Short mmCIF file of C-alpha atoms in Angstrom, two decimals:
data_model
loop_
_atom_site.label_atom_id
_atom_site.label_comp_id
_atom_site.label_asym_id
_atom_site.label_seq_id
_atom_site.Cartn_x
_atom_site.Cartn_y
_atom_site.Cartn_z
CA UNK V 1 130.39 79.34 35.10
CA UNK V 2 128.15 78.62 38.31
CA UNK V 3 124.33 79.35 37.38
CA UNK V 4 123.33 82.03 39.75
CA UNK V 5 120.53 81.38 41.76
CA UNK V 6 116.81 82.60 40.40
CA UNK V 7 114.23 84.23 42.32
CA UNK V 8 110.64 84.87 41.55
CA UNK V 9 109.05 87.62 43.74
CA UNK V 10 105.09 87.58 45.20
CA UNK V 11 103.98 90.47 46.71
CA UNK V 12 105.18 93.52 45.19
CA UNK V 13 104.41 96.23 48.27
CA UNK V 14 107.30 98.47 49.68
CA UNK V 15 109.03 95.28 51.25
CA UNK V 16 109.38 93.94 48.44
CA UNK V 17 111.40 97.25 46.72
CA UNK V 18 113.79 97.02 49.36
CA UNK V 19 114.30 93.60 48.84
CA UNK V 20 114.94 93.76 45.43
CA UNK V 21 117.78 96.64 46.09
CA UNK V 22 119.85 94.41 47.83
CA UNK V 23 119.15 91.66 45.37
CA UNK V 24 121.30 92.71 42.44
CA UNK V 25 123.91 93.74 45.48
CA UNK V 26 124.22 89.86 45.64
CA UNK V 27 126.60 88.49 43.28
CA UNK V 28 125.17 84.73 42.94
CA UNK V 29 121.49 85.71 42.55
CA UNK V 30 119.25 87.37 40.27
CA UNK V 31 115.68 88.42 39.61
CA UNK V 32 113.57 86.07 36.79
CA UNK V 33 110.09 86.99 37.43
CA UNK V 34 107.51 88.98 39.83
CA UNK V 35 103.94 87.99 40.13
CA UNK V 36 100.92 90.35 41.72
CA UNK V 37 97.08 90.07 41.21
CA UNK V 38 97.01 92.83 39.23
CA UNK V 39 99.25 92.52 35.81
CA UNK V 40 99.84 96.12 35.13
CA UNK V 41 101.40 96.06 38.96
CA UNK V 42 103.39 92.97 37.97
CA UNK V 43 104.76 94.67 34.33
CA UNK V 44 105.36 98.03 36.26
CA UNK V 45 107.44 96.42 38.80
CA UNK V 46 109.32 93.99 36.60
CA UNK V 47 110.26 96.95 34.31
CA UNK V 48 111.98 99.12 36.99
CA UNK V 49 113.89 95.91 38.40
CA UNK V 50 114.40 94.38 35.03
CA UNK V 51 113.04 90.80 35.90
CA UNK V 52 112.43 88.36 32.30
CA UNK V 53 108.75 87.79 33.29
CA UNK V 54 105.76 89.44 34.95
CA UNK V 55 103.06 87.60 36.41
CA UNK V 56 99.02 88.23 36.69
CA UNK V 57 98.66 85.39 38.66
CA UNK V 58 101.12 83.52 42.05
CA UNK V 59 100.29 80.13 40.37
CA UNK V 60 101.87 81.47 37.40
CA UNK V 61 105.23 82.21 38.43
CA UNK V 62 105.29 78.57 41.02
CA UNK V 63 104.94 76.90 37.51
CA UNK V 64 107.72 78.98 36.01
CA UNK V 65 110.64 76.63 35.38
CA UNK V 66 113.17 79.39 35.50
CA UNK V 67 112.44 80.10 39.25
CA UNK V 68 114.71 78.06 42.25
CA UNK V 69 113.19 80.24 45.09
CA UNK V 70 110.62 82.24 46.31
CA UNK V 71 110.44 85.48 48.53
CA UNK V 72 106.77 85.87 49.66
CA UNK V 73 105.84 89.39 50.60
CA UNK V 74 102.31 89.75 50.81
CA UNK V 75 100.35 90.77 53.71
CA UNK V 76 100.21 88.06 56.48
CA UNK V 77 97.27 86.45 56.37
CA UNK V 78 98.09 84.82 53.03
CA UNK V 79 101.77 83.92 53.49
CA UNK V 80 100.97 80.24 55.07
CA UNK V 81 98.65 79.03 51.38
CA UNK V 82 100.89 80.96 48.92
CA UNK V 83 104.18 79.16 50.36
CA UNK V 84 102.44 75.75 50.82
CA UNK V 85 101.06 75.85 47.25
CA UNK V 86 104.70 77.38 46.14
CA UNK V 87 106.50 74.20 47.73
CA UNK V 88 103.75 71.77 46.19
CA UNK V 89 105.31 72.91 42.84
CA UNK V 90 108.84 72.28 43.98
CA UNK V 91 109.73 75.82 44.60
CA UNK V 92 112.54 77.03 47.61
CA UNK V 93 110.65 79.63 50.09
CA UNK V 94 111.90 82.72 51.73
CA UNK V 95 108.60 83.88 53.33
CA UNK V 96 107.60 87.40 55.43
CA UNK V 97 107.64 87.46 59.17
CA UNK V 98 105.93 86.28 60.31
CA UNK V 99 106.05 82.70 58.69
CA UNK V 100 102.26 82.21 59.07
CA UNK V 101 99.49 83.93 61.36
CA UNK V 102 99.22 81.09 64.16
CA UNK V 103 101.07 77.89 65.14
CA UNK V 104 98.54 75.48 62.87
CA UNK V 105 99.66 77.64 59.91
CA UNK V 106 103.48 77.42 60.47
CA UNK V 107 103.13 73.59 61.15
CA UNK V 108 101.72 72.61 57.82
CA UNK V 109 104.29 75.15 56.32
CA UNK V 110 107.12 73.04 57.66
CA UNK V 111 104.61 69.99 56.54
CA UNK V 112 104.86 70.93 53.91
CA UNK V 113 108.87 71.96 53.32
CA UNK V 114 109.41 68.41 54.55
CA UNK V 115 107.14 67.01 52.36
CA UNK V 116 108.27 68.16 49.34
CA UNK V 117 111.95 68.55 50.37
CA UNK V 118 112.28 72.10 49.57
CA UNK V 119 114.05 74.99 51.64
CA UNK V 120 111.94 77.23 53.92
CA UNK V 121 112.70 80.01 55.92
CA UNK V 122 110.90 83.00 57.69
CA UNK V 123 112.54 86.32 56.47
CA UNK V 124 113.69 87.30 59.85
CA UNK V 125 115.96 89.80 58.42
CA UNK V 126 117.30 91.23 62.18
CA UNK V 127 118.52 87.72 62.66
CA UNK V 128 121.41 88.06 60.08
CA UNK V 129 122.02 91.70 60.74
CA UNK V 130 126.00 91.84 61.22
CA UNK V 131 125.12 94.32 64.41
CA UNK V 132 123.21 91.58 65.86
CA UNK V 133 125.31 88.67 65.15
CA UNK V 134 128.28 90.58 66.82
CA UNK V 135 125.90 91.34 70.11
CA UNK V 136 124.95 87.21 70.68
CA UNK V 137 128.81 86.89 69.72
CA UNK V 138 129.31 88.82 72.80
CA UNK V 139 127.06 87.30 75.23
CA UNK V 140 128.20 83.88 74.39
CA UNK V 141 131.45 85.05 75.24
CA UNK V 142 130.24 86.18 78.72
CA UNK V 143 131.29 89.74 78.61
CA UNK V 144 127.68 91.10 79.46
CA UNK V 145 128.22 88.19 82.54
CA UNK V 146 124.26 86.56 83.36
CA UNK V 147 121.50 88.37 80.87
CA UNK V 148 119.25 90.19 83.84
CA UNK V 149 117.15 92.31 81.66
CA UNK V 150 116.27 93.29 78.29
CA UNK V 151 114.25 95.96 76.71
CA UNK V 152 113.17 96.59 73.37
CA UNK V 153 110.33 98.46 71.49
CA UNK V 154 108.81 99.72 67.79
CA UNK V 155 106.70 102.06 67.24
CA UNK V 156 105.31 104.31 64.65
CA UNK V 157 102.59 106.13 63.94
CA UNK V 158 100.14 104.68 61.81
CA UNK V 159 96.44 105.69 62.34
CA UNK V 160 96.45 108.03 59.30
CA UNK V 161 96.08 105.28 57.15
CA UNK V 162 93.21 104.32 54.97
CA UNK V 163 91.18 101.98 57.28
CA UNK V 164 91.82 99.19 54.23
CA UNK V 165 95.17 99.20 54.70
CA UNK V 166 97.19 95.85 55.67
CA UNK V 167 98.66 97.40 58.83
CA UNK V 168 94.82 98.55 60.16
CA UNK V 169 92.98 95.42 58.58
CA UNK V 170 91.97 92.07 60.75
CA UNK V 171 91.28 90.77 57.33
CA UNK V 172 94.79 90.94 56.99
CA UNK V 173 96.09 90.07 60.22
CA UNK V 174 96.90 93.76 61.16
CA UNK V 175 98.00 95.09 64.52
CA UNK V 176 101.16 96.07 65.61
CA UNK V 177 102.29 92.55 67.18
CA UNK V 178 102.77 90.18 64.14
CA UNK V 179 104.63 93.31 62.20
CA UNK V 180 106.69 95.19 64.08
CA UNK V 181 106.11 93.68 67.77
CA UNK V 182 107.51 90.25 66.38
CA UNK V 183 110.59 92.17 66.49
CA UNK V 184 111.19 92.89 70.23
CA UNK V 185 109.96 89.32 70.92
CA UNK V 186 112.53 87.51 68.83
CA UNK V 187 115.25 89.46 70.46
CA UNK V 188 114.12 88.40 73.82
CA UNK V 189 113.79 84.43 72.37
CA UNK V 190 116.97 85.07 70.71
CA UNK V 191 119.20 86.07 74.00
CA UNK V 192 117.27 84.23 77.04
CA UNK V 193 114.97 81.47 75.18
CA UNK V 194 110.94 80.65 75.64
CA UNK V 195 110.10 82.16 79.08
CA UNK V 196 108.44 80.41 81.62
CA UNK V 197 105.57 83.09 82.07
CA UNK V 198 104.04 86.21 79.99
CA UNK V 199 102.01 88.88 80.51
CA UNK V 200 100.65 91.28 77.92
CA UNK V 201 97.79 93.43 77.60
CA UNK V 202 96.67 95.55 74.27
CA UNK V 203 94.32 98.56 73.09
CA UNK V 204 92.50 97.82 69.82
CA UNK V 205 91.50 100.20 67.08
CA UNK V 206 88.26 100.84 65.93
CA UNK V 207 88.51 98.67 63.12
CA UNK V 208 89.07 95.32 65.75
CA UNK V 209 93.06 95.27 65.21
CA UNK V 210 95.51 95.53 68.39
CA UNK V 211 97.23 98.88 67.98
CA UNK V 212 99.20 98.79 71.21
CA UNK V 213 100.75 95.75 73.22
CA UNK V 214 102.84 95.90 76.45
CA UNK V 215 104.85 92.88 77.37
CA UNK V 216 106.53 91.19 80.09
CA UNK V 217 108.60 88.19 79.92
CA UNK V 218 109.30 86.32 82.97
CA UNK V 219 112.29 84.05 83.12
CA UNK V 220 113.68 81.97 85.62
CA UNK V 221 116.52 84.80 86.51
CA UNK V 222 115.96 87.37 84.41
CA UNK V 223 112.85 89.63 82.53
CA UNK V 224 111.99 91.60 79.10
CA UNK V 225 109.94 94.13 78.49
CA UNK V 226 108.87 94.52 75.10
CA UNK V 227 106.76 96.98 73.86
CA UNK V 228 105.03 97.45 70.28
CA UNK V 229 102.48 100.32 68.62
CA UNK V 230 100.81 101.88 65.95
CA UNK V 231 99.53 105.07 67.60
CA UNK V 232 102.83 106.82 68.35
CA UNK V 233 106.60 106.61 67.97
CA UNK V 234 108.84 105.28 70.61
CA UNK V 235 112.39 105.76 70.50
CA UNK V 236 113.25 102.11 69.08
CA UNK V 237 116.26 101.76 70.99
CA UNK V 238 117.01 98.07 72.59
CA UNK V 239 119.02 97.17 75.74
CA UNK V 240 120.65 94.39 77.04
CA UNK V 241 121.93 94.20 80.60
CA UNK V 242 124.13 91.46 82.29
CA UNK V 243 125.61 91.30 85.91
CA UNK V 244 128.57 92.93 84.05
CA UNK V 245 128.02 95.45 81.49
CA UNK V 246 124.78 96.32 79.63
CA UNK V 247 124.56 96.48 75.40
CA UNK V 248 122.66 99.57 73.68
CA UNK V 249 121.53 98.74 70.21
CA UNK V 250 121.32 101.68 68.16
CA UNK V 251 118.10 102.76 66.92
CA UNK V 252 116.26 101.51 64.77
CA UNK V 253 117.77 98.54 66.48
CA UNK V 254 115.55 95.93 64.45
CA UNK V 255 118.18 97.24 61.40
CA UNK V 256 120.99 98.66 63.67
CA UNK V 257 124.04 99.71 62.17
CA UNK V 258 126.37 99.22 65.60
CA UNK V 259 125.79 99.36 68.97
CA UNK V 260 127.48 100.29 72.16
CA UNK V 261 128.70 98.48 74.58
CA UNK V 262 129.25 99.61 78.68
CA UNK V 263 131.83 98.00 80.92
CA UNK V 264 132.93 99.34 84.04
CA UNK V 265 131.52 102.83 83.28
CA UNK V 266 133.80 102.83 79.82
CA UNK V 267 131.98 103.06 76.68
CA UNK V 268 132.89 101.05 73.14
CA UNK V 269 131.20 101.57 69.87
CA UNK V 270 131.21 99.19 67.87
CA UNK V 271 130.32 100.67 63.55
CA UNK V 272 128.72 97.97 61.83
CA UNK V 273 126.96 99.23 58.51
CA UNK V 274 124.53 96.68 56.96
CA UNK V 275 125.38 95.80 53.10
CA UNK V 276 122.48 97.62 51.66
CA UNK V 277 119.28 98.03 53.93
CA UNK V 278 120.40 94.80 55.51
CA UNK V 279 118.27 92.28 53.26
CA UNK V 280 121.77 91.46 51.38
CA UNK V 281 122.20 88.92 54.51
CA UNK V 282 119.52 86.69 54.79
CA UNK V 283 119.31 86.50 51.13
CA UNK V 284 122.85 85.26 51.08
CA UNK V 285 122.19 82.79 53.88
CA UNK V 286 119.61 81.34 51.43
CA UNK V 287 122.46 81.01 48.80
CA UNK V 288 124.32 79.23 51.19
CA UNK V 289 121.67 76.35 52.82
CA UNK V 290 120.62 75.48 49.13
CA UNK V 291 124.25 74.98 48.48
CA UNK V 292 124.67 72.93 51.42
CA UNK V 293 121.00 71.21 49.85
CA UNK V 294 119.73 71.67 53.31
CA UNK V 295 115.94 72.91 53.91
CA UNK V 296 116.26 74.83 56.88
CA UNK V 297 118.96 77.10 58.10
CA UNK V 298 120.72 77.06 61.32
CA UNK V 299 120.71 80.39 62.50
CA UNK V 300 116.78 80.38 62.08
CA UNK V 301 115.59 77.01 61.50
CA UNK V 302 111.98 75.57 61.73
CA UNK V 303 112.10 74.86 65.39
CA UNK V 304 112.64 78.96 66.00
CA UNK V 305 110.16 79.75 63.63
CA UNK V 306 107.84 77.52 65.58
CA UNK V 307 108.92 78.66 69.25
CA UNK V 308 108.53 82.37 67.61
CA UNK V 309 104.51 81.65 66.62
CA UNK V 310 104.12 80.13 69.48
CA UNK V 311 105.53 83.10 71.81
CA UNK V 312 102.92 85.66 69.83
CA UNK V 313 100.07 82.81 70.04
CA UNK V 314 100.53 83.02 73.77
CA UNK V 315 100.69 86.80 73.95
CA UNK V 316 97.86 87.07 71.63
CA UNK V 317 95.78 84.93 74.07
CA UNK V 318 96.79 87.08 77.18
CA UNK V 319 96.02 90.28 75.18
CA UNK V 320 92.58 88.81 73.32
CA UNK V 321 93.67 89.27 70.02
CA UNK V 322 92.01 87.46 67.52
CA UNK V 323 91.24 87.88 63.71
CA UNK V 324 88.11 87.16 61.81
CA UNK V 325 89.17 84.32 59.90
CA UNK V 326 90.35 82.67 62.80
CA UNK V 327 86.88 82.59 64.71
#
């Protein structure tokens, strides 16, 4: 009988619930042990998912023999030492978007992965969404003809939260951009590539995070613009549009379950429900590099994690973001 594959869990935060759901919905892995700074967190959480061990400290479970891989899920700012340390002890990574707070972080992550010859891989869960697949399936195909423009946004309301909290915190890397607006950039990198000019501008919050950021992307034949926010909801739809038919990604689009698809004034839907809340995928693309023992996957490798950092780097200059640890 094949040994299914074990994963330890840091950061235990609403992410990391979700996560866990579609988990056990994946037949060749399972849940050993879940690690927090607070123990009683750890215990709680590891009794309602049933993991074997709960763990008051990260270096804890990274010395745990019974774990193959690691999903990190703690606010931002402390993905890039937790998954460096993690790989120094010969552990597999699946880490939060995104993969580290800058470009220097996410190059000694990789560093690091290469180092130690262990799999890494930023938990950009919209990649493997079956919706989107089927949409770059289509493009590569032609049917949209040349990509002219695409728009995409997220937004929700967050300003009613405790000033402390990860989304509202520089400490933390908060602001809408690295969170949610990460999302609307990767689908423009995804579809047309690295741009050859951007433009961005954001409103900040009274506790020094970006709340707001409008974005253009200027290509050689085509543009995006990408929009993200904190202070109100937008309708999170996205659109693609080619010389010959345009794409319409169901909202929320960053987890669609189908699109539809225009051509010649004649609508198609396609129905494409997610396995779960849509985590089941990457999770199973995991399964799938270790078993091909490779340390980077193809559909979101190292080089697209770096051109992804890079992208927000850029738009972060543009739009004077900065955090306090960075300074």
């Amino acid at each position: 009988m094949k040994q299914k594959l074990r994963w330890g869990i840091v950061g235990l935060g609403s992410i990391a619930n979700h996560f866990v759901k579609d988990l056990a919905l994946v037949e060749d892995s399972e849940l050993v042990a879940v690690a927090s700074r607070s123990i009683e967190k750890a215990e709680e959480f590891s009794k309602h998912y049933a993991s074997k061990y709960a763990f008051g400290s990260y270096e804890e479970l990274f010395k745990c023999p019974e774990v193959d891989v690691i999903y990190i899920a703690t606010p931002h700012s402390f993905h890039a030492k937790l998954a460096i340390d993690a790989m120094y002890y010969g552990k597999h990574i699946l880490c939060e978007k995104p993969l580290g707070v800058n470009t220097e972080e996410v190059t000694k992550m990789i560093a690091a992965a290469k180092e130690n010859n262990v799999f890494l891989m930023e938990a950009l869960w919209s990649r493997f969404n079956p919706a989107i697949q089927k949409v770059t399936e289509l493009i590569a195909e032609g049917v949209l003809g040349a990509i002219k423009y695409i728009q995409a946004d997220f937004a929700f309301p967050a300003l009613h939260r405790d000033d402390e909290n990860r989304l509202l915190n520089p400490n933390l890397a908060g602001g809408s951009l690295l969170d949610i607006g990460i999302y609307p950039v990767f689908l423009s990198y995804l579809i047309l590539g690295n741009p050859e000019a951007i433009m961005a501008s954001s409103k900040f919050y009274k506790t020094g995070i970006e709340m707001q950021t409008a974005m253009i992307f200027d290509y050689p034949d085509a543009q995006a613009v990408l929009y993200s926010g904190l202070n109100s909801k937008s309708e999170m739809k996205a659109e693609i549009s080619g010389t010959k038919g345009t794409i319409f990604i169901d909202p929320k689009w960053h987890e669609a379950q189908g699109f539809e698809l225009e051509l010649n004034q004649e609508i198609t839907k396609f129905d494409l429900p997610t396995e779960g809340r849509g985590y089941y995928y990457e999770i199973l693309e995991v399964q799938n590099c270790l078993a091909n023992e490779a340390i980077e996957s193809t559909y979101w490798s190292h080089e697209d994690s770096m051109n992804l950092i890079g992208l927000l780097d850029t738009i972060r200059v543009k739009a004077g973001i900065v955090f306090p640890f960075e300074e």
